Every structure is written in C-alpha cells, then in structure tokens.
Backbone as a ProteinNet text record, in pm:
[ID]
protein_1_A
[PRIMARY]
XXXXXXXXXXXXXXXXXXXXXXXXXXXXXXXXXXXXXXXXXXXXXXXXXXXXXXXXXXXXXXXXXXXXXXXXXXXXXXXXXXXXXXXXXXXXXXXXXXXXXXXXXXXXXXXXXXXXXXXXXXXXXXXXXXXXXXXXXXXXXXXXXXXXX
[TERTIARY]
-4342.9	-4291.5	-4354	-4496.9	-4558.9	-4513.7	-4506	-4460.1	-4334.4	-4193.2	-4081.5	-4059.8	-4138.3	-4163.7	-4217.8	-4348.1	-4391.3	-4375.5	-4284.3	-4210.1	-4293.5	-4255.3	-4310.7	-4263.3	-4185.4	-4053.4	-4107.3	-4219	-4236.1	-4407.8	-4490.8	-4607.2	-4616.9	-4685.7	-4771.5	-4894.6	-4953.1	-5103.5	-5175.1	-5293.3	-5336.8	-5299.6	-5212.6	-5182.3	-5227.1	-5203.6	-5252.5	-5190.5	-5241.9	-5212.4	-5315.3	-5287.4	-5366.7	-5409.2	-5332.7	-5346.8	-5263.1	-5328.5	-5233.1	-5086.3	-5039.2	-4897.4	-4842.8	-4848.6	-4821.7	-4832.4	-4961.6	-4957.6	-4884.1	-4820.8	-4735.5	-4607.7	-4589	-4470.9	-4418.1	-4559.8	-4535.8	-4488.5	-4557.6	-4512.5	-4393.6	-4338.4	-4210.6	-4102.1	-4129.8	-4067	-3988	-4081.7	-4094.2	-3934.6	-4009.2	-3882.9	-3759.4	-3768.6	-3622.8	-3558.8	-3590.3	-3538.2	-3462.8	-3492	-3417	-3322.5	-3323	-3250.3	-3280.5	-3418.9	-3498.7	-3508.3	-3529.9	-3561.4	-3467.1	-3479.3	-3401.2	-3513.4	-3448.1	-3591.4	-3639.7	-3572	-3616.6	-3707	-3722.1	-3858.8	-3957.1	-3942.8	-4055.4	-4122.1	-4036.1	-4029.5	-4149.9	-4122.4	-4123.2	-4292.8	-4303.3	-4446.2	-4533.9	-4497.8	-4588.1	-4590	-4492.4	-4469.2	-4605.9	-4593.2	-4692.6	-4842.1	-4841.6	-4981.1	-5015.3	-4974.2	-4983.4	-5016.4	-4915.9	-4934.9	-5038.3	-5091.6	-5112.3	-5237.5	-5274.7	-5370.3	-5372.8	-5539.6	-5479.4	-5528.3	-5417.2	-5491.2	-5416.3	-5371.7	-5264.2	-5434.7	-5532.5	-5601.2	-5674.8	-5670.7	-5666.2	-5830.5	-5856.6	-5998.6	-6029.6	-6178.9	-6230.2	-6143.4	-6086.4	-6003.5	-5862.4	-5799	-5684.9	-5603.2	-5472.2	-5361.3	-5252.3	-5194.7	-5100.9	-4944.2	-4905	-4810.7	-4697	-4622	-4526.7	-4457.6	-4322.7	-4301.1	-4191.2	-4143	-4054.1	-3931.7	-3843.1	-3718.8	-3663.1	-3595	-3458.7	-3503.9	-3615.5	-3652.1	-3591.9	-3509.2	-3440.8	-3465.2	-3489.5	-3485.9	-3410.4	-3370	-3263.3	-3279.3	-3374.2	-3460.5	-3595.3	-3637.2	-3768	-3816.6	-3906.2	-3936.3	-4141.2	-4177.7	-4322.3	-4348.8	-4443.3	-4491.8	-4569.7	-4617.5	-4815.4	-4816.6	-4938.3	-4970.8	-5130	-5176.2	-5314.6	-5356.4	-5462.4	-5473	-5632.4	-5593.3	-5662.7	-5787.9	-5780.9	-5886.9	-5810.4	-5944	-5931.5	-5914.5	-5834.5	-5787.8	-5847.2	-5900.7	-5950.7	-5815	-5807	-5681.8	-5729.2	-5861.5	-5887.6	-5955.1	-5995.9	-6063.2	-6204.3	-6288.8	-6397.8	-6457.4	-6423.2	-6493.3	-6443.8	-6329.4	-6265.5	-6226.7	-6251.6	-6226.7	-6347.2	-6285.6	-6168.6	-6094.7	-5939.3	-5825	-5826.9	-5806.8	-5766.2	-5605.3	-5625	-5496.8	-5397.8	-5278.3	-5191	-5070.2	-5070.7	-4941.5	-4814.2	-4692.1	-4595.1	-4481.9	-4506.7	-4389.4	-4317.6	-4207.1	-4084	-4017.2	-4020.9	-3949.7	-3814.1	-3735.4	-3596.3	-3613.6	-3722.9	-3741.9	-3857.3	-3904.7	-4042.4	-4102.6	-4052.8	-4098.2	-4062	-3985.6	-3963.9	-4071.8	-4177	-4297.3	-4387.9	-4410.8	-4550.2	-4624.7	-4497.2	-4556.5	-4634.5	-4539.2	-4587.2	-4745.3	-4753.4	-4888.2	-4980	-4951.3	-5075.3	-5082.4	-4982.2	-5048.3	-5149.3	-5097.3	-5141.3	-5319.3	-5308.4	-5462.4	-5535.7	-5442.8	-5530.1	-5596.3	-5493.4	-5538.2	-5663.7	-5644.5	-5747.3	-5875.5	-5901.5	-6012.5	-6039.3	-6000.9	-6052.8	-6128.1	-6237	-6306	-6281.7	-6340.3	-6300.7	-6164.7	-6036.2	-5930.7	-5892	-5944.9	-5885.3	-5988.7	-6087.5	-6166.7	-6060.2	-6054.9	-5946	-5814.3	-5763.5	-5661.8	-5668.2	-5814.8	-5793	-5827	-5885.5	-5910.3	-5866.8	-5728.2	-5644.9	-5553.4	-5529.5	-5462	-5318.1	-5309.9	-5230.2	-5120.4	-5011.2	-4892.7	-4901.4	-4928.2	-4914.3	-5040.5	-5133	-5278.3	-5225.3	-5192.6	-5158	-5056.8	-4971.4	-4819.5	-4924.3	-4990.5	-5153.9	-5164.6	-5233.8	-5336.5	-5255.5	-5114.4	-5040.4	-4985.9	-4969.9	-4907	-4956.9	-5129.8	-5203.6	-5196.3	-5206.1	-5199.7	-5059.1	-4953.9	-4850.6	-4789.9	-4771	-4720.9	-4598.9
-2982.8	-3095.6	-3122.5	-3095.7	-3142.4	-2993	-2920.4	-2792.5	-2787.4	-2875.8	-2848.3	-2989.5	-3079.4	-3191.4	-3130.4	-3054.7	-3022.3	-2882.5	-2877	-2785.9	-2731.7	-2648.7	-2592.4	-2720.8	-2746.6	-2845.7	-3003.6	-3020.3	-3159.4	-3167.2	-3070.8	-3006.2	-3005.5	-3086.8	-3081	-3097.8	-2992	-2954.6	-3001.9	-3067.2	-3092.3	-3125.6	-3249.5	-3320.7	-3395.9	-3425.5	-3554.7	-3697.7	-3770.5	-3913.2	-3991.7	-4133.9	-4207.5	-4330.7	-4328.3	-4487.3	-4463.8	-4521.3	-4542.1	-4530.6	-4629.3	-4657.9	-4513	-4433.1	-4320	-4199.8	-4205.4	-4129.9	-4148.4	-4291.9	-4337.4	-4258.7	-4283.5	-4262.7	-4083.9	-4035	-3883.7	-3842.6	-3882	-3888.5	-3913.4	-4014.4	-4043.9	-4034.8	-3986	-3891.5	-3765.2	-3695.9	-3567.7	-3584	-3696.9	-3765.1	-3791	-3862.6	-3893.2	-3825.2	-3702.3	-3571.5	-3475.7	-3495.8	-3461.5	-3544.7	-3664.2	-3816	-3846.6	-3789.8	-3852.8	-4008.3	-4091.2	-4223.7	-4259.5	-4376.1	-4400.6	-4440	-4548	-4635.2	-4700.3	-4789.9	-4929.4	-4896.1	-4761.4	-4741.5	-4759.1	-4651.8	-4674.2	-4785.4	-4869.8	-5024.5	-5119.4	-5082.7	-5118.7	-5119.3	-4983.3	-4891	-5012.9	-5007.7	-5066.5	-5199.7	-5245.4	-5417.1	-5435	-5355.1	-5363.8	-5358.2	-5260.3	-5232	-5368.5	-5414.6	-5528.6	-5621.2	-5658.4	-5787.3	-5769.1	-5674.7	-5648	-5567.8	-5548.3	-5399.6	-5305.4	-5231.7	-5098.7	-5026.2	-5100.1	-5071	-4975.2	-4912.8	-4745.5	-4644.5	-4655.6	-4625.3	-4555.8	-4480.9	-4450.7	-4396.3	-4360	-4252.2	-4190.6	-4182.3	-4164.3	-4038.3	-4075.2	-3986	-3963.6	-4065.5	-4034.5	-4113.6	-4127.9	-4241.2	-4245.1	-4217.6	-4247	-4364.6	-4369.9	-4460.7	-4453.4	-4562.7	-4578	-4728.2	-4747.7	-4878.9	-4884.2	-4995	-5030.1	-4931.9	-4870.9	-4760.3	-4872.2	-4985	-5069	-5053.7	-5051.3	-5018.6	-4913.3	-4844.7	-4717.7	-4582.4	-4576.9	-4457.4	-4362.6	-4231.2	-4162.8	-4066.6	-4015.1	-3929	-3943.2	-3869.9	-3902.1	-3778.8	-3826.3	-3683	-3723.8	-3633.8	-3667.5	-3543.8	-3609.3	-3547.6	-3503.4	-3448.9	-3437.7	-3384.1	-3436.7	-3467.2	-3444.4	-3351.3	-3383.4	-3406.9	-3451.3	-3554	-3452.7	-3383.4	-3319.5	-3403.4	-3531.7	-3615.5	-3715.3	-3746.7	-3854.8	-4011.7	-4079.4	-4216.5	-4325.2	-4421.6	-4534.6	-4598.6	-4687.9	-4731.8	-4892.3	-4937.2	-5064	-5097.7	-4988.4	-4950.1	-4909.3	-5031.2	-4978.1	-4868.5	-4903.4	-4794.9	-4661.4	-4631.2	-4492.3	-4460	-4544.1	-4487.8	-4363.9	-4294.4	-4232.5	-4160.7	-4180.5	-4101.4	-3933.4	-3868.6	-3738.6	-3662.2	-3739.3	-3648	-3799.4	-3782.8	-3872.9	-3797.5	-3880.1	-3833.3	-3959	-3879.3	-4007.6	-4016.3	-4124.3	-4081.8	-4196.9	-4118.1	-4211.3	-4172.1	-4307.8	-4269.7	-4366.7	-4309.8	-4389.7	-4517.6	-4533.3	-4594.4	-4646.6	-4698.7	-4764.3	-4597.2	-4551.6	-4462	-4297.9	-4226.9	-4089.1	-4040.8	-4104.2	-4056.7	-4043.1	-4061.5	-4109.5	-3935.1	-3847.5	-3737	-3625.6	-3689.3	-3618.3	-3700.5	-3875.4	-3892.8	-3820.7	-3770.6	-3725.8	-3589.5	-3487.7	-3380.3	-3392.1	-3510.2	-3505.4	-3592.7	-3637	-3732.9	-3562.4	-3480.8	-3382.8	-3323.4	-3296.1	-3244.9	-3310.9	-3437.8	-3511.8	-3509.1	-3518.8	-3493.2	-3350.1	-3251	-3130.2	-3095.4	-3141.5	-3122.6	-2990.4	-2876.2	-2790.4	-2769.4	-2758.6	-2773.1	-2877.7	-2996.5	-3099.6	-3088	-3035.9	-2999.7	-2857.2	-2778.4	-2674	-2737.2	-2830.5	-2863.2	-2962.4	-3048.6	-3117.9	-3056.2	-2955.1	-2828	-2745.2	-2741.5	-2604.1	-2549.4	-2470.7	-2483.6	-2426.8	-2358.2	-2247.5	-2288.5	-2364.4	-2419.7	-2316.5	-2188.2	-2099.2	-2136.9	-2174.4	-2150.9	-2300.3	-2397	-2533.7	-2519.9	-2475.8	-2459.3	-2374.9	-2306.3	-2193.8	-2328.8	-2397.5	-2517.4	-2599.9	-2649.6	-2743.6	-2651.6	-2529.9	-2496.5	-2465.2	-2429.7	-2417	-2567.1	-2665.8	-2842.3	-2865.6	-2810.7	-2850.8	-2769.6	-2856.4	-2808.3	-2779.3
10015.9	9909.6	9726.2	9752.6	9642.4	9549.5	9581.3	9502.1	9416.2	9521.2	9497.1	9370.7	9382	9280	9115.8	9182.5	9019.6	8992.3	8858.6	8840.1	8697	8624.4	8553.8	8410.6	8435.5	8328.1	8295.9	8454.5	8443.5	8424.6	8359	8338.6	8242.7	8132	8003.9	8004	7942.3	7933.7	7805.6	7798.9	7646.2	7553.7	7597.3	7467.9	7416.5	7287	7186.6	7204.1	7272.5	7308.7	7183.7	7144.9	7089.1	7114	7252.2	7313.4	7459.6	7552.7	7712.1	7668.5	7665.6	7629.6	7564.5	7500.6	7432.6	7527.8	7638	7784.1	7868	7862.2	7982.6	7903.5	7844.4	7785.6	7783	7761.7	7763.6	7927.9	8005.3	8158.9	8211.7	8139.3	8201.4	8126.5	8007.8	7895.9	7968.8	8046.5	8129.5	8237.8	8303	8393.1	8353.5	8240.4	8180.4	8143.4	8087.5	8044.7	8160.5	8264.6	8397.6	8449.5	8417.5	8436.5	8560.7	8579.4	8760.1	8737.2	8617.5	8601	8412.6	8415.8	8279.9	8229.1	8081.1	8018.8	8046	8156.1	8193.6	8296.1	8394.4	8463	8382.4	8256	8148	8127.3	8094.5	8039.4	8163.1	8248.9	8398.1	8391.3	8404.1	8432.6	8339.4	8210.2	8125.8	8115.4	8172.2	8212.8	8304.5	8350.9	8494.1	8441.9	8370.7	8297.7	8177.2	8122.5	8029.8	8165.1	8276.6	8352.7	8467	8507.5	8629	8610.9	8478.7	8430.5	8501.6	8465.7	8463.7	8635.4	8720.7	8869.2	8915.6	8830.9	8832.4	8805.9	8760.7	8749.7	8821.9	8950.4	9069.3	9086.9	9009.6	9054.4	8909	8930.2	8772.4	8730.7	8579.5	8486.7	8548.4	8609.5	8707.9	8694.2	8653.4	8672.6	8715.8	8832.1	8931.8	8866.6	8753.8	8747.3	8762.5	8787.3	8928.8	8881.6	8912.1	8942	9050	9070.5	9174.9	9197.5	9272.8	9261.7	9210.1	9206	9137.3	9006.7	8960.5	8812.6	8715.6	8790.7	8684.5	8796.8	8893.9	8963.6	9016.5	8936.3	9011.1	9132.4	9144.7	9184.9	9274.9	9372.7	9386.6	9287.1	9227.1	9116.8	9094.9	9052.5	9001.5	8870.6	8759.9	8673.7	8611.3	8570.7	8521.6	8430.3	8325.4	8181.3	8190.4	8143.7	8092.3	7958.2	7926.9	7809.2	7748	7557.7	7546.3	7498.3	7476.4	7474.5	7535	7638.9	7759.8	7665.7	7737	7693.9	7768.2	7706.9	7769.3	7806.8	7980.1	8009.5	8027.7	8043.5	8086.8	8187.1	8249.6	8402.8	8397.8	8347.4	8365.2	8459.3	8548.4	8672.2	8625	8627.8	8597.2	8471.8	8343	8221.4	8194.1	8118.9	8043.3	8135.3	8088.3	8166.9	8112.4	8231.6	8140.2	8220.9	8331.9	8424.3	8460	8400.2	8439.6	8518.7	8647.1	8711.1	8740.6	8652.8	8711.4	8834.8	8911.5	9028.7	9019.6	9093.2	9091.3	9201.4	9335.3	9410.3	9459.4	9499.8	9515.1	9662.7	9716.8	9838.1	9841.9	9967.7	10010.2	10080.8	10145.2	10232.9	10188.3	10171.2	10125.5	10042.2	9995.1	9913.2	9968	10030.3	10155.1	10168.8	10181.9	10221.8	10096.9	9970.6	9810.7	9832	9858.6	9794.7	9898.4	10012.6	10093.3	10069.1	9983.4	9936.3	9823.8	9737.2	9601.5	9644.4	9738.5	9745.5	9849.6	9912.7	9951.4	9826.7	9718.2	9553.1	9542	9533.3	9414.9	9517.3	9620.4	9685.9	9709.8	9646.4	9623.8	9482.6	9469	9361.3	9251.6	9308.8	9241.9	9182.4	9273.4	9229.2	9139.9	9184.4	9055.6	8918.5	8920.6	8807.8	8729.6	8793.5	8746.9	8675.8	8764.5	8781.5	8570.5	8580.5	8480.9	8353.2	8362.2	8234.5	8232.1	8257.1	8284.3	8125.5	8054	7972	8029.9	8091.5	8150.7	8263.8	8238.8	8360.9	8443.7	8463.9	8558.2	8689.8	8629.7	8724.3	8798	8646.5	8740.1	8876.4	8882.1	9003.7	9068.7	9038.8	9187.4	9253.7	9184.9	9273.3	9303.5	9268.4	9322.8	9472.2	9471.7	9548.8	9669.6	9654.9	9735.3	9822.2	9766.3	9866.4	9857.3	9869.9	9906.7	10056.9	10163.3	10289.9	10296.1
[MASK]
+++++++++++++++++++++++++++++++++++++++++++++++++++++++++++++++++++++++++++++++++++++++++++++++++++++++++++++++++++++++++++++++++++++++++++++++++++++

C-alpha cells in the first residue's frame, strides 16, 4: 500500500523552508499538483495547527500533517518531504522537524493500512535515519518499498 502511494513525484528531499507553515505548504503542494486534495485541505491543516497546536508532530523530527476528509480530499494520498534545515513546529518534546508526511484520507478507515506500514517504517531506526538524511529519491523509494506489504 505505502509503495503505491509514495511515488517519486510525491517525494521532495532536502528542501529549504523558512518556517513550519511553508513546510506544510510544500507537502500539501505535492498533493495539490496531482489533484489529490484542493486548497481548502491545506487551509484546514494550517487552521488545525493554529487552533490545536503541534499535535501532528508525532515523534522526534517527524510531522504527519492531515485534516478531515471533508476538508477537500479527492483521493487517498501521501507525500513526503525532508527539510535541509530542521524547523521548530512548537512541540518542545519533538522539535525540530526534518521529515513531513502529508496524508489525505477519503474516509475514516481506508488509510489504516497506510498508517500501519508507515509506523513500521518509523519504528525502524536505521531506515528512518537513512530516510531523513537521504538526498536520493531512488534510495527513499527502496526504503518505502521495504516497509510496504
């Protein structure tokens, strides 16, 4: 499942962002280019951060940005970006962030297997480190494929 979603055109490595809002927009931008989400989805993610705080910073250095399906999701999709310079998102325990996944789910259940595979990857310290520090999309795809069932 993961390997079917995280394709080369939905991965952007070592990008420069000046703040967390810009980083979120980079991740959602990849999904918008493919028409998997619309602009209201990006706005909903940003609104959630402003209103609810940085709860999407799920582990040290990692964000899983998302919003509700009704906020502009057209397809189940996932993007991955890494930041050249880590950025603080306001989560004292898990800042600074280097890796951002942006998930768009069309309903409340269809993405569960994607999350399961993603968590398998995130719990593999060696592969996670390689993923965070890679500058080669082909290598990232190999890591993704290793954790996709």
